[in-house]
PDB file of C-alpha atoms in Angstrom:
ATOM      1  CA  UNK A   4      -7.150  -8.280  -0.653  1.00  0.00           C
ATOM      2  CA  UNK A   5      -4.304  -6.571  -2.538  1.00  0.00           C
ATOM      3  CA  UNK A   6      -2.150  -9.738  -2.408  1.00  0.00           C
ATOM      4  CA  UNK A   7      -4.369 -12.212  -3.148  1.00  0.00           C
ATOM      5  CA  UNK A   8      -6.816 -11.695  -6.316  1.00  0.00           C
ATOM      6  CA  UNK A   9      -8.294  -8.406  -6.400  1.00  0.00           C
ATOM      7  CA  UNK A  10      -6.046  -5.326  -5.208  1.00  0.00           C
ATOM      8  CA  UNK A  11      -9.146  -2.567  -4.609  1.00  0.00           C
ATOM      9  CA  UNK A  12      -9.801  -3.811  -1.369  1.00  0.00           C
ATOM     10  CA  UNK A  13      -7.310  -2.965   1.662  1.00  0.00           C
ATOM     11  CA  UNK A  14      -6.498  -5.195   4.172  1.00  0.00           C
ATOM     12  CA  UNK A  15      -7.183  -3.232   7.329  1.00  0.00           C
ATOM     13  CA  UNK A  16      -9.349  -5.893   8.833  1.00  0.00           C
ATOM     14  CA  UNK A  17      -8.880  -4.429  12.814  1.00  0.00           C
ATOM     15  CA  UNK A  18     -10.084  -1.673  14.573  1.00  0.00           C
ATOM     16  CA  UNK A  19      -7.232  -0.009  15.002  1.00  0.00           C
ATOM     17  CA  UNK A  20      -6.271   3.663  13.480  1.00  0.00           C
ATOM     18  CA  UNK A  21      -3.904   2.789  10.191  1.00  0.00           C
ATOM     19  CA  UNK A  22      -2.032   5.862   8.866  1.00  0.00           C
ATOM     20  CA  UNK A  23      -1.907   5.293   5.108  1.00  0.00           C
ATOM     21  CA  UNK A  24       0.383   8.241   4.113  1.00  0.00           C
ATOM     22  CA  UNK A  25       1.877  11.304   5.536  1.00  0.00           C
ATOM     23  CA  UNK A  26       4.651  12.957   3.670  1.00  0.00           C
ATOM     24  CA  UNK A  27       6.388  16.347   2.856  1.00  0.00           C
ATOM     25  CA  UNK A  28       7.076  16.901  -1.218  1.00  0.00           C
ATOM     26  CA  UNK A  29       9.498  19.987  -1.730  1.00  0.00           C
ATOM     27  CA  UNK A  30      10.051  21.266  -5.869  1.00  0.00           C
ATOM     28  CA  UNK A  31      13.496  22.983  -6.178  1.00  0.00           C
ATOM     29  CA  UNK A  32      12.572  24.547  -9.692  1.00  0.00           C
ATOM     30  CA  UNK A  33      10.759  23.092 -12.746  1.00  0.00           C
ATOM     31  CA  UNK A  34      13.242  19.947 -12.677  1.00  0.00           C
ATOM     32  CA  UNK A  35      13.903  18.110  -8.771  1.00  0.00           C
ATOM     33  CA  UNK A  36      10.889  16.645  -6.548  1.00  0.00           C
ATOM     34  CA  UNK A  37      11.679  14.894  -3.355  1.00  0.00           C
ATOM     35  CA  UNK A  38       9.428  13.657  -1.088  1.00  0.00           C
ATOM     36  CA  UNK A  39      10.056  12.442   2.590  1.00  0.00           C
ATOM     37  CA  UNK A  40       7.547  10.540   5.093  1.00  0.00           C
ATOM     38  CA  UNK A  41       4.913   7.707   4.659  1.00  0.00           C
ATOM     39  CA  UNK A  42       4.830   6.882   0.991  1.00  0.00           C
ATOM     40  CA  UNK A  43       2.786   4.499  -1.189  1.00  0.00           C
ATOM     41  CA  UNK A  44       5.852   3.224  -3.367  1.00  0.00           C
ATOM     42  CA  UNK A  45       3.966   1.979  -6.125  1.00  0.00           C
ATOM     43  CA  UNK A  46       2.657   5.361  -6.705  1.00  0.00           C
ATOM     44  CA  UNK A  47       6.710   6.036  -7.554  1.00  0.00           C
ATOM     45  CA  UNK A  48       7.803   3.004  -9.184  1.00  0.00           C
ATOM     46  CA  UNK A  49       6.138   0.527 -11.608  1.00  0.00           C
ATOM     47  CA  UNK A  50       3.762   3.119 -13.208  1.00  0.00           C
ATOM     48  CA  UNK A  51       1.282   2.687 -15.949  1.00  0.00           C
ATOM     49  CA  UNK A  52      -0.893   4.907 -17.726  1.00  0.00           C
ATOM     50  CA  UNK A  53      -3.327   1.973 -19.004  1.00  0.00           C
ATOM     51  CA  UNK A  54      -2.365  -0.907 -15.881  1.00  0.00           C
ATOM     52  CA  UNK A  55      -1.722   1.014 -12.775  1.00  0.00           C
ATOM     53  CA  UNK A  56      -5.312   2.028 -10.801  1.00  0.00           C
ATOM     54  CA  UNK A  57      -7.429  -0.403  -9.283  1.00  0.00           C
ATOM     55  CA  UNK A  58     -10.021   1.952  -9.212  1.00  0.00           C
ATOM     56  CA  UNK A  59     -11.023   2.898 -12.531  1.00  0.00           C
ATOM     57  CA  UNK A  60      -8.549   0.810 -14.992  1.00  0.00           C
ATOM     58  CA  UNK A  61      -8.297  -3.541 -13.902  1.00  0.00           C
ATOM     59  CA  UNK A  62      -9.406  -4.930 -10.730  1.00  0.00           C
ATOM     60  CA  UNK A  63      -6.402  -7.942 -10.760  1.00  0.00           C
ATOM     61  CA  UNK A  64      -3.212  -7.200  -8.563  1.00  0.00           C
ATOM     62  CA  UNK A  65      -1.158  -8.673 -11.555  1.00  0.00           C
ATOM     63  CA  UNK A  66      -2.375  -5.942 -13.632  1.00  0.00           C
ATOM     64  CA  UNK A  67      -2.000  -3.035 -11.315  1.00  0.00           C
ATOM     65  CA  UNK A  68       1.943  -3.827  -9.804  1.00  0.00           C
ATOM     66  CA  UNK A  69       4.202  -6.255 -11.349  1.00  0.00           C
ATOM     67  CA  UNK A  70       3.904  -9.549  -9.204  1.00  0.00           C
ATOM     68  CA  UNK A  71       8.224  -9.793  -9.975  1.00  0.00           C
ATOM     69  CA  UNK A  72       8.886  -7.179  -7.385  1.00  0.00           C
ATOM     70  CA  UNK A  73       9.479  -7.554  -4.080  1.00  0.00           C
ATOM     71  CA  UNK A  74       7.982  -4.561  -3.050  1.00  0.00           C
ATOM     72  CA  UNK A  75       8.883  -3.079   0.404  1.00  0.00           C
ATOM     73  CA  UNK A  76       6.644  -1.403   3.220  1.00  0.00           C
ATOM     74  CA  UNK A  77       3.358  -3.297   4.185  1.00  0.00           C
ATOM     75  CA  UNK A  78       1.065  -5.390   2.613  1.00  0.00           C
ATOM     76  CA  UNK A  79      -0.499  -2.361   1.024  1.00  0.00           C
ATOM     77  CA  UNK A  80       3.348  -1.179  -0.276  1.00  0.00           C
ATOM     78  CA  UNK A  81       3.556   1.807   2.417  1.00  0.00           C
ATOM     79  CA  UNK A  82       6.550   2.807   4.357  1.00  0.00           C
ATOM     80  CA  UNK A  83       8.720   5.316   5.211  1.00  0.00           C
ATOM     81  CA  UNK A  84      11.349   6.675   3.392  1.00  0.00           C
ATOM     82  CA  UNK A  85      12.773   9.153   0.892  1.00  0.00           C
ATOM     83  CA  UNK A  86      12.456   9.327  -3.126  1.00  0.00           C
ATOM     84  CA  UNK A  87      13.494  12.107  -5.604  1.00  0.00           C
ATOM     85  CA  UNK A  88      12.923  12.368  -9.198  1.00  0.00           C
ATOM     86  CA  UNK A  89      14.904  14.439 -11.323  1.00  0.00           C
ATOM     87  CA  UNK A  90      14.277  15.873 -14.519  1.00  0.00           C
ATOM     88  CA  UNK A  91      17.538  16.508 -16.957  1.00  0.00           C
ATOM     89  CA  UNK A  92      15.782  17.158 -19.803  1.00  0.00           C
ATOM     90  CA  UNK A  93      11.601  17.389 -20.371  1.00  0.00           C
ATOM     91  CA  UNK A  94      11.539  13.788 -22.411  1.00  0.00           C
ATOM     92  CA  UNK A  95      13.604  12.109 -19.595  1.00  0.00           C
ATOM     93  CA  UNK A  96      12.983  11.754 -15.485  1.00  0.00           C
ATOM     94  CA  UNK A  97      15.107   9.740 -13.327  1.00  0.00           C
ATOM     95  CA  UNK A  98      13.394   8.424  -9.576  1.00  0.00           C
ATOM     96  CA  UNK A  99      15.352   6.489  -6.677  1.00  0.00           C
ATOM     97  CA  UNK A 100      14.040   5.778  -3.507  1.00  0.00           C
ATOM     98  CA  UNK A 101      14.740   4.149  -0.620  1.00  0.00           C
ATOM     99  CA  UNK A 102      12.021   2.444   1.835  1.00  0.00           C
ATOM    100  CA  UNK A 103      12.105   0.934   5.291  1.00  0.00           C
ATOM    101  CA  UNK A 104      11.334  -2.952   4.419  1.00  0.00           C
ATOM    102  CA  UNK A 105       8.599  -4.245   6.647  1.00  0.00           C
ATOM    103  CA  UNK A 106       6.923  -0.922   6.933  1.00  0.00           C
ATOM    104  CA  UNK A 107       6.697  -1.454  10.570  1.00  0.00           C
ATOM    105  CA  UNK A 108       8.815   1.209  11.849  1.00  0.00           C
ATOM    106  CA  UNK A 109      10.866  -1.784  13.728  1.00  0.00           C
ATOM    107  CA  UNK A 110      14.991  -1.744  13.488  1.00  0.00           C
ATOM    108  CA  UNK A 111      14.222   0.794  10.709  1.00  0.00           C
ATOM    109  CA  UNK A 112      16.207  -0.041   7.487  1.00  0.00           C
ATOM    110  CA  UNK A 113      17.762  -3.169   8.576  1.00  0.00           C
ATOM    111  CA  UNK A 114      16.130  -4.770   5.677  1.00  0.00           C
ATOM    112  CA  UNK A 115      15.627  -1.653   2.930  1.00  0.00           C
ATOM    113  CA  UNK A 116      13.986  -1.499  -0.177  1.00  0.00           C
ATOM    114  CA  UNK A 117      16.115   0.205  -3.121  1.00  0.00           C
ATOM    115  CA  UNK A 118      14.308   1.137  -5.886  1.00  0.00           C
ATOM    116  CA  UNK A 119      15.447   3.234  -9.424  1.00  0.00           C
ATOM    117  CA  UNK A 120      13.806   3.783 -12.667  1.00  0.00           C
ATOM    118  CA  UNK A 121      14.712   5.619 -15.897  1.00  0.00           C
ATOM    119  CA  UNK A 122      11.469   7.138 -17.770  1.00  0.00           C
ATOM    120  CA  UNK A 123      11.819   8.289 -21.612  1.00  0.00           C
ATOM    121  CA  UNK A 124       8.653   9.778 -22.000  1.00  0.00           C
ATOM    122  CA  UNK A 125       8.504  10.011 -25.443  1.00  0.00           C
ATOM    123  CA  UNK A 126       5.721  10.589 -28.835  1.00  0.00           C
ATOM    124  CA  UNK A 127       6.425   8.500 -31.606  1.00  0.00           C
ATOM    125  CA  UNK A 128       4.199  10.191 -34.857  1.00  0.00           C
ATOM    126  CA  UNK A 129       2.957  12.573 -32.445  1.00  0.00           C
ATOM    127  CA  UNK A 130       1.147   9.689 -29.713  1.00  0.00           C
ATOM    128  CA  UNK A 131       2.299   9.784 -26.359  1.00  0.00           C
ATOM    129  CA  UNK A 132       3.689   7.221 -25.015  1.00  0.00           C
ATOM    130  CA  UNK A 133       6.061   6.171 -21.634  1.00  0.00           C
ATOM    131  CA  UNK A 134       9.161   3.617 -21.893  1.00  0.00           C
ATOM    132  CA  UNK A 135      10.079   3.128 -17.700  1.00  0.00           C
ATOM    133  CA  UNK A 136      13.247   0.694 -17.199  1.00  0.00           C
ATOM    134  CA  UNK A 137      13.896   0.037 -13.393  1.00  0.00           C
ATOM    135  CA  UNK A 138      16.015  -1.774 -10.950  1.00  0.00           C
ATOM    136  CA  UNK A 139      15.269  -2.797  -7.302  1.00  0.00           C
ATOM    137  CA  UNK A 140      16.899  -4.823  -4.523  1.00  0.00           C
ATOM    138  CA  UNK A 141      15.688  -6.149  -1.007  1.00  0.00           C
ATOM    139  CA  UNK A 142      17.804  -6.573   1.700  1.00  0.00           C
ATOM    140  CA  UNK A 143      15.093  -9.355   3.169  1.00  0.00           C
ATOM    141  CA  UNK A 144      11.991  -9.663   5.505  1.00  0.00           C
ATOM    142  CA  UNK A 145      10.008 -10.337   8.062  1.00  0.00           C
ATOM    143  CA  UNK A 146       9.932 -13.621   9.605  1.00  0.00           C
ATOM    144  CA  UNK A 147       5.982 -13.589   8.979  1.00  0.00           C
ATOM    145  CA  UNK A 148       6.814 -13.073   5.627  1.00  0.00           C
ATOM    146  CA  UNK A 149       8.893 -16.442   4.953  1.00  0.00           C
ATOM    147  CA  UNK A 150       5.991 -18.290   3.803  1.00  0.00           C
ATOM    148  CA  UNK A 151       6.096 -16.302   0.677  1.00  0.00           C
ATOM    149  CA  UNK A 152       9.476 -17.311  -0.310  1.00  0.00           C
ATOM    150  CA  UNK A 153      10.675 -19.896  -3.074  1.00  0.00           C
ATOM    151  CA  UNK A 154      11.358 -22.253   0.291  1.00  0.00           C
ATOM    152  CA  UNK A 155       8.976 -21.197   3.341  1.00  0.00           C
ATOM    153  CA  UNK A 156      11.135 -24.248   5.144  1.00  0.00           C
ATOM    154  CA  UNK A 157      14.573 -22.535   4.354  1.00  0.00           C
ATOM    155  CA  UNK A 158      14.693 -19.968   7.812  1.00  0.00           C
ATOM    156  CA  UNK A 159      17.879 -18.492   5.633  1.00  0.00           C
ATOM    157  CA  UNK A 160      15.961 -16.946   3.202  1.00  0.00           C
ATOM    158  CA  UNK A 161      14.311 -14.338   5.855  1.00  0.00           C
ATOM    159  CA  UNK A 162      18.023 -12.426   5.512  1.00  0.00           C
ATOM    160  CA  UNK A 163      18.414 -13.369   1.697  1.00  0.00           C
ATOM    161  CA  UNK A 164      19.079 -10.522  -0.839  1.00  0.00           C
ATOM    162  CA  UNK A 165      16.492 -10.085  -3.710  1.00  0.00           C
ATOM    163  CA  UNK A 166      16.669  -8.037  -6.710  1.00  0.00           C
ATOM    164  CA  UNK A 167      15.437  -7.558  -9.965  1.00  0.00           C
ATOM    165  CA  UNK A 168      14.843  -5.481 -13.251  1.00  0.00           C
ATOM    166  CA  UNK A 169      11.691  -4.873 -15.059  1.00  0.00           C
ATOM    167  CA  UNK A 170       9.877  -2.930 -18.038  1.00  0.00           C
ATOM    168  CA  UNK A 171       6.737  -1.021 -18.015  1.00  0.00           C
ATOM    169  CA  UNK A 172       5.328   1.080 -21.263  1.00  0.00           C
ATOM    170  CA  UNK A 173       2.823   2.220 -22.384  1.00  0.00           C
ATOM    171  CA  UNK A 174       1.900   3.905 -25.978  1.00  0.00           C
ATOM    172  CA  UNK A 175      -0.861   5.582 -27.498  1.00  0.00           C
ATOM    173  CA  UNK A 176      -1.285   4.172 -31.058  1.00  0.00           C
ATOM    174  CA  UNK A 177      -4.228   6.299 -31.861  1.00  0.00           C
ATOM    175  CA  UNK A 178      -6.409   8.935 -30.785  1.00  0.00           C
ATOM    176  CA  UNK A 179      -8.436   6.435 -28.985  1.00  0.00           C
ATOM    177  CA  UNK A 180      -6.333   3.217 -28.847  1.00  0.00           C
ATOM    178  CA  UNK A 181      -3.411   2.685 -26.293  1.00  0.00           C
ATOM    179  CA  UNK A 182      -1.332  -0.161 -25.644  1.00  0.00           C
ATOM    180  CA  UNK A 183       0.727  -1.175 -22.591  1.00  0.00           C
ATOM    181  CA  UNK A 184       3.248  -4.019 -21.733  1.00  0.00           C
ATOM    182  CA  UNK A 185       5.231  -4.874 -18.108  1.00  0.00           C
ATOM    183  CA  UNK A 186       7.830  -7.507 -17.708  1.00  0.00           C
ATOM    184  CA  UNK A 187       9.617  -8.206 -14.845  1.00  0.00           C
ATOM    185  CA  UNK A 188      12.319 -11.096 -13.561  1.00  0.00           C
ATOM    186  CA  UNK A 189      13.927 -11.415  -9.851  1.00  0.00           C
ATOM    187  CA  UNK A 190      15.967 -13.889  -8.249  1.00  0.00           C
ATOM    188  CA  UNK A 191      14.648 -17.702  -8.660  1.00  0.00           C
ATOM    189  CA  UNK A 192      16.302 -18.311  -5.293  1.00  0.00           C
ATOM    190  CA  UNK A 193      14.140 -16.389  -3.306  1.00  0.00           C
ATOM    191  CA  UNK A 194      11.073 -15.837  -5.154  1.00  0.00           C
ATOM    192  CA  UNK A 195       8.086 -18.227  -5.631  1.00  0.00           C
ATOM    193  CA  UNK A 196       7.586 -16.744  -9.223  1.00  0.00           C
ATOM    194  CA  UNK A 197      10.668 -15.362 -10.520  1.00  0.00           C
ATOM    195  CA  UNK A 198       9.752 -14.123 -13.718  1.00  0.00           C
ATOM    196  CA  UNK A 199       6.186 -12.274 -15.419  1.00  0.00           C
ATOM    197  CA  UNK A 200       5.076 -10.749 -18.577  1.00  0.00           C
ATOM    198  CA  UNK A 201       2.078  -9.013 -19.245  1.00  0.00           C
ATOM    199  CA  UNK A 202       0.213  -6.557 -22.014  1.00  0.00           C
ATOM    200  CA  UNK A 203      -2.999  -5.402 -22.894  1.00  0.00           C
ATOM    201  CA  UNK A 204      -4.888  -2.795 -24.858  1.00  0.00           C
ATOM    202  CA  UNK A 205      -7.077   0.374 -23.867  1.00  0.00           C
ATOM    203  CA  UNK A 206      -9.588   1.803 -25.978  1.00  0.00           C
ATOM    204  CA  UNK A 207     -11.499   5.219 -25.306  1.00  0.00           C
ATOM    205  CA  UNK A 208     -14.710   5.043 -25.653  1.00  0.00           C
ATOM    206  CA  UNK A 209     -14.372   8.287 -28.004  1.00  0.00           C
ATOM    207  CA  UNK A 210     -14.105   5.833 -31.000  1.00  0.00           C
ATOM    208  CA  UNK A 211     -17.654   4.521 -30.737  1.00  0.00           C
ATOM    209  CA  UNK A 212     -19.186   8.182 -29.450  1.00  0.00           C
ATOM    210  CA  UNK A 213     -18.774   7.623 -25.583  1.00  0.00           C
ATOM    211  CA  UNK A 214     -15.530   9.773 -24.768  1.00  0.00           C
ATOM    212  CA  UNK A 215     -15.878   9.135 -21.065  1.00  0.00           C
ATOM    213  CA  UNK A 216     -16.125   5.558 -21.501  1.00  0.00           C
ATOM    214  CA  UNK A 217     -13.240   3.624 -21.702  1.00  0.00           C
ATOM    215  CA  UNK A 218     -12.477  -0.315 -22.486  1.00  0.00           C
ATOM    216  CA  UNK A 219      -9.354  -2.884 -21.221  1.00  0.00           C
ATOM    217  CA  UNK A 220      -7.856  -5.573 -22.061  1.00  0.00           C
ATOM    218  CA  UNK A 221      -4.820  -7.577 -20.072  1.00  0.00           C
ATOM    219  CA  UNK A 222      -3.206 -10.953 -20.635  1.00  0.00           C
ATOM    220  CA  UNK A 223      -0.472 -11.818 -18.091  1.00  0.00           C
ATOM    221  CA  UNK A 224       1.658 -15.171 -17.083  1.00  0.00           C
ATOM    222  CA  UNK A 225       4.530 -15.938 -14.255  1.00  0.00           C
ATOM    223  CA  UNK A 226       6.397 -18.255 -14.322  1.00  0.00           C
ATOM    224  CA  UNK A 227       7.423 -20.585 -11.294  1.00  0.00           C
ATOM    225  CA  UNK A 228      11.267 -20.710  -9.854  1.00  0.00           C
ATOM    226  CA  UNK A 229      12.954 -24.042  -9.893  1.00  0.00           C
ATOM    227  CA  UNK A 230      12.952 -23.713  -6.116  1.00  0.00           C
ATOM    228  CA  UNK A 231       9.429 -23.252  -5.250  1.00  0.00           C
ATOM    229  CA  UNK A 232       8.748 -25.766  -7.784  1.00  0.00           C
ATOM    230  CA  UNK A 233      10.754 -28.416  -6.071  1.00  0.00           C
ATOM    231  CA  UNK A 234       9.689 -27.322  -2.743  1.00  0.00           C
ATOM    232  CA  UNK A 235       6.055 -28.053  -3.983  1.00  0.00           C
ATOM    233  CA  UNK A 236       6.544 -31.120  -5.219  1.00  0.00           C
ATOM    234  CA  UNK A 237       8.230 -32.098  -1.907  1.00  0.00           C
ATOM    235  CA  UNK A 238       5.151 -31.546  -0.398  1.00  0.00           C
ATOM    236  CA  UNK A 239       2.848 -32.971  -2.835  1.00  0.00           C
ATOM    237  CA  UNK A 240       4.876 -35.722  -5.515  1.00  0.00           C
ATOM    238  CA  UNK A 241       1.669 -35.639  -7.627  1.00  0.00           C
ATOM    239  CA  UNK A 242       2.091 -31.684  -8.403  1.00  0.00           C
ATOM    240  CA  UNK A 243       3.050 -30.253 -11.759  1.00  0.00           C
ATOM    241  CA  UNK A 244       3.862 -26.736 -12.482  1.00  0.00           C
ATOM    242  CA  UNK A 245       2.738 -24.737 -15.210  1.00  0.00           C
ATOM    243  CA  UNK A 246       2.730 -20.603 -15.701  1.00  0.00           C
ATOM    244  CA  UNK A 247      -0.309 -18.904 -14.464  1.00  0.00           C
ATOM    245  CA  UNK A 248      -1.849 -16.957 -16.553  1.00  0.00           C
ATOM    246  CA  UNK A 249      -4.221 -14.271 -15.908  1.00  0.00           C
ATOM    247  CA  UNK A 250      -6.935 -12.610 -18.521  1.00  0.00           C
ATOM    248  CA  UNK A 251      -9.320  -9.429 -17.500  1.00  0.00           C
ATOM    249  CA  UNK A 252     -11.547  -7.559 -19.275  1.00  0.00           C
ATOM    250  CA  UNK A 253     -13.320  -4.565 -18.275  1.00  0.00           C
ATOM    251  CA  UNK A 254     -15.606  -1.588 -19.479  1.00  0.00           C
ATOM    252  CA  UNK A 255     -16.228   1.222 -17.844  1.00  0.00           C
ATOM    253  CA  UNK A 256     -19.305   2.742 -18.908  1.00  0.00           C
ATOM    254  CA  UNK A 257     -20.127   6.797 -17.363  1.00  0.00           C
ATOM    255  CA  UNK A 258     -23.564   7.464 -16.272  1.00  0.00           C
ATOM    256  CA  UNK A 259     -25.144  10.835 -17.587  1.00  0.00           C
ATOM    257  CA  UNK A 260     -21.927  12.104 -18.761  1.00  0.00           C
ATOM    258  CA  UNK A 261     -19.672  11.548 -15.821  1.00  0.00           C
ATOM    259  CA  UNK A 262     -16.216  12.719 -16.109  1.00  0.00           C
ATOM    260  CA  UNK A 263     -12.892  10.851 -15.887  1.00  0.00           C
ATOM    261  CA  UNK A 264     -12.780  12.411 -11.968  1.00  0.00           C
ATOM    262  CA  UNK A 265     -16.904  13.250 -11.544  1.00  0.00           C
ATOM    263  CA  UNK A 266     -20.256  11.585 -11.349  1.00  0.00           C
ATOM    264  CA  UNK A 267     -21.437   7.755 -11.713  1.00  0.00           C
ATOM    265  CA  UNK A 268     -19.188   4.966 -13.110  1.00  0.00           C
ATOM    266  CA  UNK A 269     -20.358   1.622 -13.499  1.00  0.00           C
ATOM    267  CA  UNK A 270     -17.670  -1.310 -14.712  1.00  0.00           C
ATOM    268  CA  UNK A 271     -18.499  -4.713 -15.200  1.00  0.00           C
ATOM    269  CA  UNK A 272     -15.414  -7.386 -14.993  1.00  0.00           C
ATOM    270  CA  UNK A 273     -14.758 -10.379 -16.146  1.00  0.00           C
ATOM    271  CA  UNK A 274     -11.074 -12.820 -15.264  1.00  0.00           C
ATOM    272  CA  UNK A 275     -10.430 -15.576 -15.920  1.00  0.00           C
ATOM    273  CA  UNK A 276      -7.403 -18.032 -14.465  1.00  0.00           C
ATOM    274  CA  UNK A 277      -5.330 -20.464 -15.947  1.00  0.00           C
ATOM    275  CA  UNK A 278      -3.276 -23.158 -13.909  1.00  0.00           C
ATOM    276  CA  UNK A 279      -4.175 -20.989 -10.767  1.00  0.00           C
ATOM    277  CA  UNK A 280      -1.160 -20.580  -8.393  1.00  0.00           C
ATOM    278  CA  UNK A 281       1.043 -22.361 -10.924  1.00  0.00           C
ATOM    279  CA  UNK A 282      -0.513 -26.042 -10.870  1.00  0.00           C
ATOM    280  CA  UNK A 283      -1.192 -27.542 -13.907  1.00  0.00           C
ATOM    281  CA  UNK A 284      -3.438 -29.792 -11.903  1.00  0.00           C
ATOM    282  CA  UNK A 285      -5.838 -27.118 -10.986  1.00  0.00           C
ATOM    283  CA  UNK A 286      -8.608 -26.103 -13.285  1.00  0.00           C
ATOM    284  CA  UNK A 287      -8.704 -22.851 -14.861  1.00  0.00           C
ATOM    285  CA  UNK A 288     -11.501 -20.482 -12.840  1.00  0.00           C
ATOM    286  CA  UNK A 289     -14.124 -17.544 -14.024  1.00  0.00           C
ATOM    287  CA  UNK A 290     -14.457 -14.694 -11.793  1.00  0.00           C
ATOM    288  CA  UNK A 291     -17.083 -12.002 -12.752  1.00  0.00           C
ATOM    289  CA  UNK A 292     -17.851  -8.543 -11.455  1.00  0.00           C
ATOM    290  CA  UNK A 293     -19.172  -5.157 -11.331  1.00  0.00           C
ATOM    291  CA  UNK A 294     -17.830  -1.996  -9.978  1.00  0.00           C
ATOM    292  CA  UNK A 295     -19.326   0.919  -8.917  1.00  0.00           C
ATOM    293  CA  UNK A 296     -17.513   4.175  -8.091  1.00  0.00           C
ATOM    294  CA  UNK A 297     -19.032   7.707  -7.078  1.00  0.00           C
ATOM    295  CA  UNK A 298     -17.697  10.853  -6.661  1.00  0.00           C
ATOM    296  CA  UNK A 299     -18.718  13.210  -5.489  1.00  0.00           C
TER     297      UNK A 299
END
């Protein structure tokens, strides 16, 4: 479930026909993309060259979307609406979009989602490397979608404003060694967890002989708002908050010389949770894996 633990598995758990995405993407020149329809936002916004794909980089949601954004559009982060990214120069692209806020197609755009981000895609002694700084704002929710607010018993906060700023960036330090870093805060008020930082490392397997193997690393921690924390104690005196903080570690190995995009990948995964859900009170869990993927 791509809100709850693990974000590789959807939650289309109905049999009825969901349309994912349907757009039109128009290039005026080398230097202006815009793109109009049924979007996946997070493939705009938030991206991450080591921390971004659920299907071949880490399996936790915290590692694939910073959990500090209030994304618009479904559960799954689709919705219609517009974005355009703009290249001045080659180093430097600037994206904005703007998203219905429920992705439910109901009183379209009472309740958008604004999203910009400034990219300085630069190479420090020659390594690649991506510095994204962004800006978002949510003009609120769905009722249904209260009881993921700093106060689910605050009917107000359905129609509250939230925004926030964030970091994402990753850098190549090597040939074969990249590291990547996101950080995120948005308004205490509204959100359960108001504020996250996380960072990790990716190694290619190229530096032990296996070039189409590949090997991550992620530590992450949120922190809980003043309001959810009071809310929670409200309902439980006993509780005591703490950051949660999320480790994952992964290795992809390819079978018979798969590429990055063909053959047999097999991953095992292995997470592990401290003060799940914020309580201190809560013991720290294990989760362990494997992952298969095919293509063919």
């Amino acid at each position: 479930n791509p809100t709850g633990t693990n974000a590789d598995i959807e939650s289309f758990d109905n049999d009825t026909v969901h349309l994912t995405q349907v757009y039109y993407e128009h290039s005026f020149g080398h230097s202006l993309v815009v793109s109009v329809g049924q979007l996946d936002i997070t493939g705009y916004f938030d991206t991450n060259n080591f921390a971004n794909n659920e299907r071949a980089q880490f399996l936790a949601n915290t590692f694939v979307n910073n959990p500090a954004i209030e994304f618009g559009g479904t559960d799954n982060f689709y919705s219609p609406g517009v974005r355009v990214t703009w290249w001045p120069v080659e180093s430097i692209d600037i994206s904005v979009g703007a998203f219905e806020g429920n992705g439910d197609y109901v009183d379209a755009f009472d309740n958008p989602f604004y999203m910009a981000e400034l990219n300085f895609a630069l190479k420090p002694a020659g390594k690649e490397g991506n510095y994204r700084v962004y800006y978002w704002n949510r003009q609120g929710r769905s009722d249904a979608e209260l009881a993921n607010t700093a106060d689910p018993d605050n009917a107000g906060l359905v129609k509250a404003e939230n925004k926030g700023f964030g970091v994402s960036i990753d850098q190549m330090v090597t040939e074969s060694i990249g590291v990547w870093l996101r950080a995120g805060e948005q308004r205490k008020k509204v959100a359960q967890f108001n504020a996250h930082l996380s960072l990790g490392v990716n190694i290619n397997g190229g530096l032990f002989g296996r070039p189409d193997d590949s090997f991550g690393l992620g530590v992450g921690s949120s922190r809980m708002s003043k309001v959810y924390r009071d809310y929670k104690k409200s309902q439980d005196p006993s509780f005591d908050d703490a950051n949660e903080t999320y480790m994952e570690a992964y290795y992809s190995i390819s079978v018979a010389g798969a590429g990055e995009n063909t053959g047999f990948h097999v991953s095992p995964d292995i997470q592990y949770v401290k003060n799940p859900g914020g309580d201190s009170n809560a013991g720290g869990l294990f989760m362990y894996g494997v992952r298969l993927q095919a293509f063919f």
